[in-house]
Amino acid sequence: MGALFSCFSPSSPPPPQRRRPVAAGRRQASPPPAGSSGRWTRMRSGRKEDPGLLTHEQALAAAAILIQHHRENGGVAEPTIPFDRSTSTRHPPSKKKDALPRSSSTRPRSLADPLLQPQQLVNQDVKIEDLETNRFVLVHGGGFGAWCWYKTIALLEDSGFKVFAVDLTGSGIHSFDTNNITSLPQYVKPLIDFLEKLSDNEKVILVGHDFGGACISYAMEAFPSKIAKAVFVSAAMLQNSQNTLDMFSQQADADTLMRQAQIFLYANGNDHPPTAIDLNKEMLKDLLFNQSPVKDIALASVSMRSIPFAPVLEKLSLTEKNYGSVRRFFIETTEDNAIPLSLQETMCSSNPPEKVFRIKGSDHSPFFSKPQALHKFLVEIAKIPQTLNTH
C-alpha cells in the first residue's frame, strides 16, 4: 500500500544550480528602471527580437545584479534575487474571472506531462466560510478505486475543501472478493457507513463517476438531509426502477467498445450467472483513457479490479421525497467511449438535473485527462448558493 501511495507523491525539485560569475570585460546589461516588472522590456525599432539572445542577456543581467549585491553587502550575496529562467514567451495575466492558467510554452502539451505542479493549480479564490458545505465525498466508478481521484483530491484540498474518497466494497484497497458481492447495498456499504457517522447538521457534496452514479443515487435516497448537492460525472444517473444495465442498453450501437472489452467471470460455475466483469487490459486506453496521460493509464492498469455483476443488475428504488429533494448536477465528457456523449445527453433529458456542465476534450476519466476543468466545475457547483427549499 505504501508503494501505491508513493505513486501519488510529486517528485522532489532538483537542487538549484549555482551560476558562474560573468567573465571580466563582458558587456553587462543595465538593470530595469524602478517600478518596472521583474522581466526586461526591450525595444528595438525595425528588428524582431531573437529569443535566444534575449535569454542570454537576461542571464548576464541577473549575474550583474548578483555581483552588485555581493559588493554592497560586504561579500555576502543575497540568494533571494528573482530571475526568470523560462525561455518561453509569456502571456499577460487574463482578466477573466476564474480563468484557467494558460501554458506559456510554444511547444504542444504532451499527454504524458508529469503530475500537476503547484503553479498549475487553479486558483478559485474560494471563500469557504460562505459555502453551504466545504466537504466533498468522491465515489469511484466500476473497477476503479479511491486512487483515481488523486489529482482532484489535491486540487480541492489546495482550495481549502475537505475531501473523502471512498473505496467501495471489493474496490481499490478494500480487501473483499468482488465475486462475493451479491447486492448493491453490500457494494455501497463503505459509503453508507461514512454518511451514517456524519452529525445531523453536517452536509456533503457527493460526486459519482460511472457506476458510482447509481451508488450516490442509492445514498441520496437513504440520506437526503446529509447531502447538499449530488454531482454525476459521466455517470449512471438513473430513474426509479431502473438499473445500470438498462442505461447501457440504450446505446444504439450493439458493438460498442464496452461490450468488446467486457470479460465475464463465473466464480460459481458457467451454469450460474456471472459474478463479476473484468475489462480487457489491451482495450483500457481506447475505452476509458483515450485522452489521458500515459502515467495515469499505467496506474490504472495495475490498480483496477473486477466490477461486481449483481449490483449492475439491481433496480433502484428512488422516491421524489428523498432522492428527488437533493440538487443534482451533471458533468458531460465529450470524447467518452464508455458512456458516449449521446447517452449522457439522453440521461439528462429524461431525468433533468438542475444544471449540466460540459468538459470538452475529456475522455471517460476527466480526473486524469482534464483534472483542472473538472476541479473548476466542482468548485463552481459548490459555490452555487443554497436554495430556500432546503430539506
CSV table of C-alpha atoms in Angstrom, one decimal:
chain,number,residue,atom,x,y,z
A,1,MET,CA,0.0,0.0,0.0
A,2,GLY,CA,2.8,2.4,0.8
A,3,ALA,CA,4.3,1.8,-2.7
A,4,LEU,CA,0.9,2.6,-4.2
A,5,PHE,CA,0.6,5.9,-2.4
A,6,SER,CA,4.2,6.8,-3.3
A,7,CYS,CA,3.0,6.9,-6.9
A,8,PHE,CA,0.9,10.0,-6.0
A,9,SER,CA,3.7,12.0,-4.5
A,10,PRO,CA,5.1,14.7,-6.7
A,11,SER,CA,8.8,14.2,-7.3
A,12,SER,CA,11.2,16.4,-5.4
A,13,PRO,CA,12.5,19.5,-7.3
A,14,PRO,CA,16.1,19.4,-8.5
A,15,PRO,CA,18.7,21.3,-6.4
A,16,PRO,CA,19.3,24.9,-7.6
A,17,GLN,CA,22.2,25.2,-10.0
A,18,ARG,CA,25.0,27.7,-9.0
A,19,ARG,CA,25.6,30.2,-11.7
A,20,ARG,CA,29.1,31.2,-12.7
A,21,PRO,CA,30.0,34.9,-12.3
A,22,VAL,CA,30.2,36.9,-15.5
A,23,ALA,CA,33.7,37.0,-17.0
A,24,ALA,CA,35.6,40.3,-16.8
A,25,GLY,CA,35.3,42.5,-19.8
A,26,ARG,CA,31.9,41.2,-21.0
A,27,ARG,CA,29.2,43.7,-21.5
A,28,GLN,CA,26.7,43.9,-18.6
A,29,ALA,CA,23.1,44.8,-19.3
A,30,SER,CA,21.6,47.7,-17.3
A,31,PRO,CA,19.1,46.8,-14.6
A,32,PRO,CA,15.4,47.6,-15.2
A,33,PRO,CA,14.1,51.0,-14.2
A,34,ALA,CA,12.4,51.4,-10.8
A,35,GLY,CA,8.8,50.4,-10.7
A,36,SER,CA,9.1,48.0,-13.7
A,37,SER,CA,8.3,44.3,-13.6
A,38,GLY,CA,10.9,41.7,-13.0
A,39,ARG,CA,11.1,40.9,-16.7
A,40,TRP,CA,13.1,43.0,-19.1
A,41,THR,CA,11.2,45.2,-21.5
A,42,ARG,CA,13.4,45.7,-24.6
A,43,MET,CA,12.5,47.8,-27.6
A,44,ARG,CA,14.5,47.8,-30.9
A,45,SER,CA,13.0,49.6,-33.8
A,46,GLY,CA,13.0,47.7,-37.1
A,47,ARG,CA,14.2,44.4,-35.8
A,48,LYS,CA,12.4,41.3,-34.5
A,49,GLU,CA,13.7,40.1,-31.1
A,50,ASP,CA,15.8,36.9,-31.0
A,51,PRO,CA,14.5,34.8,-28.1
A,52,GLY,CA,17.8,33.1,-27.7
A,53,LEU,CA,19.7,36.4,-27.5
A,54,LEU,CA,17.2,37.8,-25.1
A,55,THR,CA,17.6,34.9,-22.7
A,56,HIS,CA,21.4,35.1,-22.8
A,57,GLU,CA,21.2,38.8,-22.0
A,58,GLN,CA,18.8,38.1,-19.1
A,59,ALA,CA,21.4,35.7,-17.7
A,60,LEU,CA,24.1,38.4,-17.9
A,61,ALA,CA,21.9,41.0,-16.3
A,62,ALA,CA,21.0,38.6,-13.4
A,63,ALA,CA,24.7,37.8,-12.9
A,64,ALA,CA,25.5,41.6,-12.9
A,65,ILE,CA,22.9,42.2,-10.2
A,66,LEU,CA,24.3,39.4,-8.1
A,67,ILE,CA,27.8,40.8,-8.3
A,68,GLN,CA,26.5,44.3,-7.3
A,69,HIS,CA,24.6,43.0,-4.3
A,70,HIS,CA,27.7,40.9,-3.4
A,71,ARG,CA,29.8,44.0,-3.2
A,72,GLU,CA,27.2,46.1,-1.4
A,73,ASN,CA,26.7,43.6,1.3
A,74,GLY,CA,30.3,43.1,2.2
A,75,GLY,CA,30.9,40.0,0.1
A,76,VAL,CA,27.6,38.2,1.1
A,77,ALA,CA,25.3,37.7,-1.8
A,78,GLU,CA,21.6,37.7,-1.3
A,79,PRO,CA,20.1,34.4,-2.5
A,80,THR,CA,16.6,35.7,-3.0
A,81,ILE,CA,17.1,37.9,-6.1
A,82,PRO,CA,14.4,36.8,-8.6
A,83,PHE,CA,15.4,35.6,-12.1
A,84,ASP,CA,13.1,34.2,-14.7
A,85,ARG,CA,14.7,31.1,-16.3
A,86,SER,CA,11.8,30.5,-18.7
A,87,THR,CA,12.7,30.7,-22.4
A,88,SER,CA,9.0,30.9,-23.3
A,89,THR,CA,7.1,33.9,-24.4
A,90,ARG,CA,4.9,35.0,-21.5
A,91,HIS,CA,1.2,35.8,-21.8
A,92,PRO,CA,-0.2,38.7,-19.8
A,93,PRO,CA,-2.4,37.6,-17.0
A,94,SER,CA,-6.0,37.0,-18.0
A,95,LYS,CA,-8.6,39.4,-16.6
A,96,LYS,CA,-11.4,36.8,-16.9
A,97,LYS,CA,-12.6,35.7,-13.5
A,98,ASP,CA,-11.7,32.1,-12.6
A,99,ALA,CA,-9.8,31.7,-15.9
A,100,LEU,CA,-7.7,28.6,-16.2
A,101,PRO,CA,-3.9,29.3,-16.3
A,102,ARG,CA,-2.6,29.2,-19.9
A,103,SER,CA,0.5,27.5,-20.9
A,104,SER,CA,3.1,30.0,-22.0
A,105,SER,CA,5.2,27.5,-23.9
A,106,THR,CA,5.1,27.3,-27.7
A,107,ARG,CA,5.5,23.5,-27.7
A,108,PRO,CA,2.4,21.4,-27.8
A,109,ARG,CA,1.5,20.0,-24.4
A,110,SER,CA,2.2,16.3,-24.2
A,111,LEU,CA,-0.4,13.9,-22.8
A,112,ALA,CA,2.4,12.4,-20.9
A,113,ASP,CA,3.1,15.5,-18.9
A,114,PRO,CA,4.2,14.9,-15.3
A,115,LEU,CA,1.9,15.3,-12.3
A,116,LEU,CA,0.5,18.7,-11.6
A,117,GLN,CA,2.9,21.2,-10.2
A,118,PRO,CA,1.8,23.7,-7.6
A,119,GLN,CA,1.8,26.6,-10.0
A,120,GLN,CA,-0.6,24.8,-12.3
A,121,LEU,CA,-3.3,24.5,-9.6
A,122,VAL,CA,-6.4,26.6,-10.4
A,123,ASN,CA,-6.8,29.5,-8.0
A,124,GLN,CA,-10.5,29.7,-7.5
A,125,ASP,CA,-10.4,32.4,-4.8
A,126,VAL,CA,-12.9,30.4,-2.8
A,127,LYS,CA,-14.4,31.8,0.4
A,128,ILE,CA,-15.1,28.5,2.3
A,129,GLU,CA,-17.0,30.2,5.1
A,130,ASP,CA,-19.6,31.4,2.7
A,131,LEU,CA,-20.4,27.9,1.3
A,132,GLU,CA,-23.3,25.6,2.3
A,133,THR,CA,-20.6,22.9,2.9
A,134,ASN,CA,-16.9,22.6,2.3
A,135,ARG,CA,-16.9,18.7,2.2
A,136,PHE,CA,-16.7,16.6,-0.9
A,137,VAL,CA,-17.2,12.8,-0.9
A,138,LEU,CA,-15.8,11.2,-4.1
A,139,VAL,CA,-17.3,7.9,-5.3
A,140,HIS,CA,-15.4,6.0,-8.0
A,141,GLY,CA,-16.8,4.0,-10.9
A,142,GLY,CA,-16.9,0.3,-11.6
A,143,GLY,CA,-13.4,-1.2,-11.4
A,144,PHE,CA,-11.8,2.0,-10.2
A,145,GLY,CA,-11.0,2.9,-6.6
A,146,ALA,CA,-10.3,6.0,-4.4
A,147,TRP,CA,-6.9,6.1,-6.1
A,148,CYS,CA,-8.4,7.5,-9.3
A,149,TRP,CA,-9.2,10.8,-7.6
A,150,TYR,CA,-5.7,11.7,-6.5
A,151,LYS,CA,-5.5,14.9,-8.7
A,152,THR,CA,-9.0,16.0,-7.8
A,153,ILE,CA,-8.2,15.5,-4.1
A,154,ALA,CA,-5.0,17.6,-4.4
A,155,LEU,CA,-6.8,20.4,-6.2
A,156,LEU,CA,-9.8,20.5,-3.9
A,157,GLU,CA,-7.7,20.4,-0.7
A,158,ASP,CA,-5.4,23.1,-2.1
A,159,SER,CA,-8.6,25.3,-2.5
A,160,GLY,CA,-9.5,24.7,1.2
A,161,PHE,CA,-12.0,21.9,0.9
A,162,LYS,CA,-12.2,18.7,3.0
A,163,VAL,CA,-12.2,15.6,0.8
A,164,PHE,CA,-13.0,12.0,1.4
A,165,ALA,CA,-12.6,9.5,-1.4
A,166,VAL,CA,-14.2,6.1,-0.6
A,167,ASP,CA,-13.2,2.6,-1.7
A,168,LEU,CA,-16.4,0.7,-2.2
A,169,THR,CA,-16.6,-3.0,-1.2
A,170,GLY,CA,-14.1,-5.0,-3.2
A,171,SER,CA,-12.6,-1.9,-4.8
A,172,GLY,CA,-9.2,-0.2,-4.5
A,173,ILE,CA,-7.5,-1.4,-1.3
A,174,HIS,CA,-10.8,-2.7,0.2
A,175,SER,CA,-10.0,-6.4,1.0
A,176,PHE,CA,-13.0,-8.3,-0.3
A,177,ASP,CA,-13.5,-10.7,-3.2
A,178,THR,CA,-15.5,-8.9,-5.8
A,179,ASN,CA,-17.1,-12.2,-6.9
A,180,ASN,CA,-18.8,-12.5,-3.5
A,181,ILE,CA,-20.7,-9.2,-3.8
A,182,THR,CA,-24.3,-10.1,-4.2
A,183,SER,CA,-26.2,-6.8,-3.9
A,184,LEU,CA,-26.0,-3.0,-4.4
A,185,PRO,CA,-26.3,-2.3,-0.6
A,186,GLN,CA,-23.4,-4.6,0.1
A,187,TYR,CA,-21.3,-2.8,-2.6
A,188,VAL,CA,-22.2,0.7,-1.4
A,189,LYS,CA,-21.8,-0.1,2.4
A,190,PRO,CA,-18.5,1.9,2.9
A,191,LEU,CA,-20.2,5.0,1.6
A,192,ILE,CA,-23.3,4.4,3.7
A,193,ASP,CA,-21.1,3.8,6.8
A,194,PHE,CA,-19.4,7.2,6.2
A,195,LEU,CA,-22.7,9.1,5.8
A,196,GLU,CA,-24.2,7.4,8.9
A,197,LYS,CA,-21.3,8.8,11.0
A,198,LEU,CA,-21.9,12.4,10.0
A,199,SER,CA,-23.8,14.5,12.5
A,200,ASP,CA,-27.2,15.8,11.7
A,201,ASN,CA,-26.0,19.3,10.9
A,202,GLU,CA,-23.2,18.1,8.6
A,203,LYS,CA,-23.7,18.0,4.8
A,204,VAL,CA,-21.5,16.9,1.9
A,205,ILE,CA,-21.4,17.2,-1.8
A,206,LEU,CA,-21.5,13.7,-3.3
A,207,VAL,CA,-19.6,13.2,-6.6
A,208,GLY,CA,-20.1,9.9,-8.5
A,209,HIS,CA,-18.4,8.7,-11.6
A,210,ASP,CA,-19.5,6.0,-14.0
A,211,PHE,CA,-21.3,3.2,-12.0
A,212,GLY,CA,-20.7,5.5,-9.0
A,213,GLY,CA,-23.7,7.4,-10.2
A,214,ALA,CA,-26.0,4.5,-9.2
A,215,CYS,CA,-24.2,4.4,-5.8
A,216,ILE,CA,-24.7,8.0,-5.0
A,217,SER,CA,-28.3,7.8,-6.1
A,218,TYR,CA,-28.8,5.0,-3.5
A,219,ALA,CA,-27.2,7.2,-0.9
A,220,MET,CA,-29.3,10.2,-1.8
A,221,GLU,CA,-32.4,8.0,-1.2
A,222,ALA,CA,-31.0,6.9,2.2
A,223,PHE,CA,-29.6,10.2,3.5
A,224,PRO,CA,-31.2,13.2,1.6
A,225,SER,CA,-30.7,15.5,4.6
A,226,LYS,CA,-27.0,15.0,4.7
A,227,ILE,CA,-26.3,15.6,1.0
A,228,ALA,CA,-26.3,19.3,-0.1
A,229,LYS,CA,-25.7,18.5,-3.8
A,230,ALA,CA,-25.0,15.5,-6.0
A,231,VAL,CA,-22.7,15.6,-9.0
A,232,PHE,CA,-22.8,13.0,-11.7
A,233,VAL,CA,-19.5,12.9,-13.7
A,234,SER,CA,-20.3,10.9,-16.9
A,235,ALA,CA,-22.2,8.7,-14.5
A,236,ALA,CA,-25.3,6.5,-14.4
A,237,MET,CA,-28.0,8.9,-13.5
A,238,LEU,CA,-30.9,6.5,-13.2
A,239,GLN,CA,-34.6,6.8,-12.6
A,240,ASN,CA,-36.8,4.8,-10.3
A,241,SER,CA,-36.9,1.1,-11.0
A,242,GLN,CA,-34.0,1.4,-13.5
A,243,ASN,CA,-30.7,-0.4,-13.3
A,244,THR,CA,-27.3,0.4,-14.8
A,245,LEU,CA,-27.6,-2.4,-17.4
A,246,ASP,CA,-30.8,-0.7,-18.6
A,247,MET,CA,-28.9,2.5,-19.1
A,248,PHE,CA,-26.2,0.9,-21.2
A,249,SER,CA,-28.8,-0.9,-23.3
A,250,GLN,CA,-30.0,2.5,-24.6
A,251,GLN,CA,-26.9,2.7,-26.8
A,252,ALA,CA,-27.8,2.3,-30.4
A,253,ASP,CA,-24.6,0.6,-31.4
A,254,ALA,CA,-24.7,-3.0,-30.2
A,255,ASP,CA,-21.0,-3.5,-30.9
A,256,THR,CA,-19.6,-0.8,-28.6
A,257,LEU,CA,-16.1,-0.8,-27.2
A,258,MET,CA,-17.6,-1.5,-23.7
A,259,ARG,CA,-19.1,-4.8,-25.0
A,260,GLN,CA,-15.9,-5.8,-26.7
A,261,ALA,CA,-13.8,-5.1,-23.6
A,262,GLN,CA,-16.0,-7.0,-21.1
A,263,ILE,CA,-14.8,-10.3,-19.8
A,264,PHE,CA,-17.4,-12.1,-17.7
A,265,LEU,CA,-16.2,-14.1,-14.6
A,266,TYR,CA,-18.1,-17.1,-13.4
A,267,ALA,CA,-16.9,-17.9,-9.9
A,268,ASN,CA,-19.9,-20.1,-9.2
A,269,GLY,CA,-19.6,-22.1,-12.4
A,270,ASN,CA,-20.6,-21.5,-16.0
A,271,ASP,CA,-24.1,-22.8,-15.3
A,272,HIS,CA,-24.7,-19.8,-12.9
A,273,PRO,CA,-25.0,-16.1,-13.7
A,274,PRO,CA,-21.7,-14.1,-13.9
A,275,THR,CA,-20.3,-12.9,-10.6
A,276,ALA,CA,-18.1,-10.1,-11.9
A,277,ILE,CA,-16.8,-8.4,-15.0
A,278,ASP,CA,-13.2,-7.7,-16.0
A,279,LEU,CA,-12.1,-5.3,-18.6
A,280,ASN,CA,-9.6,-6.3,-21.3
A,281,LYS,CA,-6.3,-4.6,-20.4
A,282,GLU,CA,-5.4,-4.1,-24.0
A,283,MET,CA,-8.6,-2.1,-24.6
A,284,LEU,CA,-8.4,0.1,-21.4
A,285,LYS,CA,-6.8,3.0,-23.2
A,286,ASP,CA,-9.3,3.2,-26.0
A,287,LEU,CA,-12.3,2.6,-23.7
A,288,LEU,CA,-11.6,4.7,-20.7
A,289,PHE,CA,-8.4,6.8,-21.1
A,290,ASN,CA,-8.1,7.8,-24.8
A,291,GLN,CA,-7.2,11.4,-23.8
A,292,SER,CA,-5.3,10.6,-20.5
A,293,PRO,CA,-1.6,10.8,-19.7
A,294,VAL,CA,0.3,7.6,-20.1
A,295,LYS,CA,1.4,7.6,-16.5
A,296,ASP,CA,-2.2,7.6,-15.3
A,297,ILE,CA,-3.1,4.8,-17.8
A,298,ALA,CA,-0.2,2.8,-16.3
A,299,LEU,CA,-1.5,3.4,-12.8
A,300,ALA,CA,-5.0,2.3,-13.8
A,301,SER,CA,-3.8,-0.8,-15.5
A,302,VAL,CA,-2.2,-2.1,-12.3
A,303,SER,CA,-4.9,-0.8,-9.9
A,304,MET,CA,-8.3,-1.6,-11.5
A,305,ARG,CA,-10.2,-4.5,-10.1
A,306,SER,CA,-13.2,-6.5,-11.3
A,307,ILE,CA,-16.7,-5.0,-11.4
A,308,PRO,CA,-19.3,-6.9,-9.3
A,309,PHE,CA,-22.1,-8.1,-11.6
A,310,ALA,CA,-25.1,-8.3,-9.2
A,311,PRO,CA,-25.2,-4.5,-8.3
A,312,VAL,CA,-25.2,-3.6,-12.0
A,313,LEU,CA,-28.4,-5.6,-12.4
A,314,GLU,CA,-30.1,-4.3,-9.3
A,315,LYS,CA,-33.0,-1.8,-9.9
A,316,LEU,CA,-33.0,1.3,-7.8
A,317,SER,CA,-35.9,2.4,-5.6
A,318,LEU,CA,-35.9,6.2,-5.8
A,319,THR,CA,-38.6,8.5,-4.4
A,320,GLU,CA,-39.3,12.1,-5.1
A,321,LYS,CA,-39.4,12.8,-1.4
A,322,ASN,CA,-35.8,11.6,-0.7
A,323,TYR,CA,-33.8,11.3,-3.9
A,324,GLY,CA,-35.8,14.0,-5.6
A,325,SER,CA,-35.1,16.5,-2.9
A,326,VAL,CA,-31.4,16.5,-3.5
A,327,ARG,CA,-30.0,19.0,-6.0
A,328,ARG,CA,-28.4,17.2,-8.9
A,329,PHE,CA,-25.8,18.4,-11.4
A,330,PHE,CA,-24.3,16.5,-14.4
A,331,ILE,CA,-20.8,16.9,-15.9
A,332,GLU,CA,-20.6,15.7,-19.5
A,333,THR,CA,-17.4,14.4,-21.2
A,334,THR,CA,-17.2,14.9,-24.9
A,335,GLU,CA,-14.6,12.3,-26.0
A,336,ASP,CA,-16.1,9.5,-23.9
A,337,ASN,CA,-16.0,6.0,-25.4
A,338,ALA,CA,-17.5,4.2,-22.4
A,339,ILE,CA,-20.6,6.4,-21.9
A,340,PRO,CA,-20.8,8.3,-25.2
A,341,LEU,CA,-22.0,11.9,-25.1
A,342,SER,CA,-25.2,11.0,-26.8
A,343,LEU,CA,-26.1,8.6,-24.0
A,344,GLN,CA,-25.2,11.3,-21.4
A,345,GLU,CA,-27.5,13.7,-23.1
A,346,THR,CA,-30.3,11.1,-23.1
A,347,MET,CA,-30.0,10.6,-19.4
A,348,CYS,CA,-30.0,14.4,-18.8
A,349,SER,CA,-33.1,14.9,-21.0
A,350,SER,CA,-35.1,12.0,-19.4
A,351,ASN,CA,-34.1,12.8,-15.9
A,352,PRO,CA,-33.1,16.5,-15.9
A,353,PRO,CA,-30.6,17.8,-13.4
A,354,GLU,CA,-30.5,21.4,-12.1
A,355,LYS,CA,-27.6,22.2,-14.4
A,356,VAL,CA,-25.4,20.5,-17.0
A,357,PHE,CA,-21.7,21.2,-17.4
A,358,ARG,CA,-19.5,20.0,-20.3
A,359,ILE,CA,-15.8,19.3,-20.3
A,360,LYS,CA,-14.5,19.5,-23.9
A,361,GLY,CA,-11.8,17.1,-24.9
A,362,SER,CA,-12.3,14.8,-21.9
A,363,ASP,CA,-12.4,11.0,-22.1
A,364,HIS,CA,-14.4,8.9,-19.7
A,365,SER,CA,-11.9,9.8,-16.9
A,366,PRO,CA,-11.8,13.6,-16.6
A,367,PHE,CA,-9.9,13.3,-13.2
A,368,PHE,CA,-7.0,12.1,-15.4
A,369,SER,CA,-7.5,13.8,-18.8
A,370,LYS,CA,-8.9,17.2,-17.7
A,371,PRO,CA,-8.4,17.5,-13.9
A,372,GLN,CA,-8.3,21.3,-13.8
A,373,ALA,CA,-11.5,21.6,-15.8
A,374,LEU,CA,-13.2,19.1,-13.5
A,375,HIS,CA,-12.0,20.9,-10.5
A,376,LYS,CA,-13.2,24.2,-11.8
A,377,PHE,CA,-16.8,22.8,-12.3
A,378,LEU,CA,-16.8,21.1,-8.9
A,379,VAL,CA,-15.9,24.4,-7.2
A,380,GLU,CA,-18.4,26.3,-9.3
A,381,ILE,CA,-21.1,23.8,-8.2
A,382,ALA,CA,-20.0,24.2,-4.5
A,383,LYS,CA,-20.4,28.0,-4.8
A,384,ILE,CA,-24.0,27.8,-6.1
A,385,PRO,CA,-26.0,29.3,-3.3
A,386,GLN,CA,-28.3,27.4,-1.1
A,387,THR,CA,-31.9,27.4,-2.2
A,388,LEU,CA,-34.8,28.4,0.1
A,389,ASN,CA,-36.4,25.0,-0.5
A,390,THR,CA,-33.9,23.0,1.7
A,391,HIS,CA,-34.5,19.7,3.4
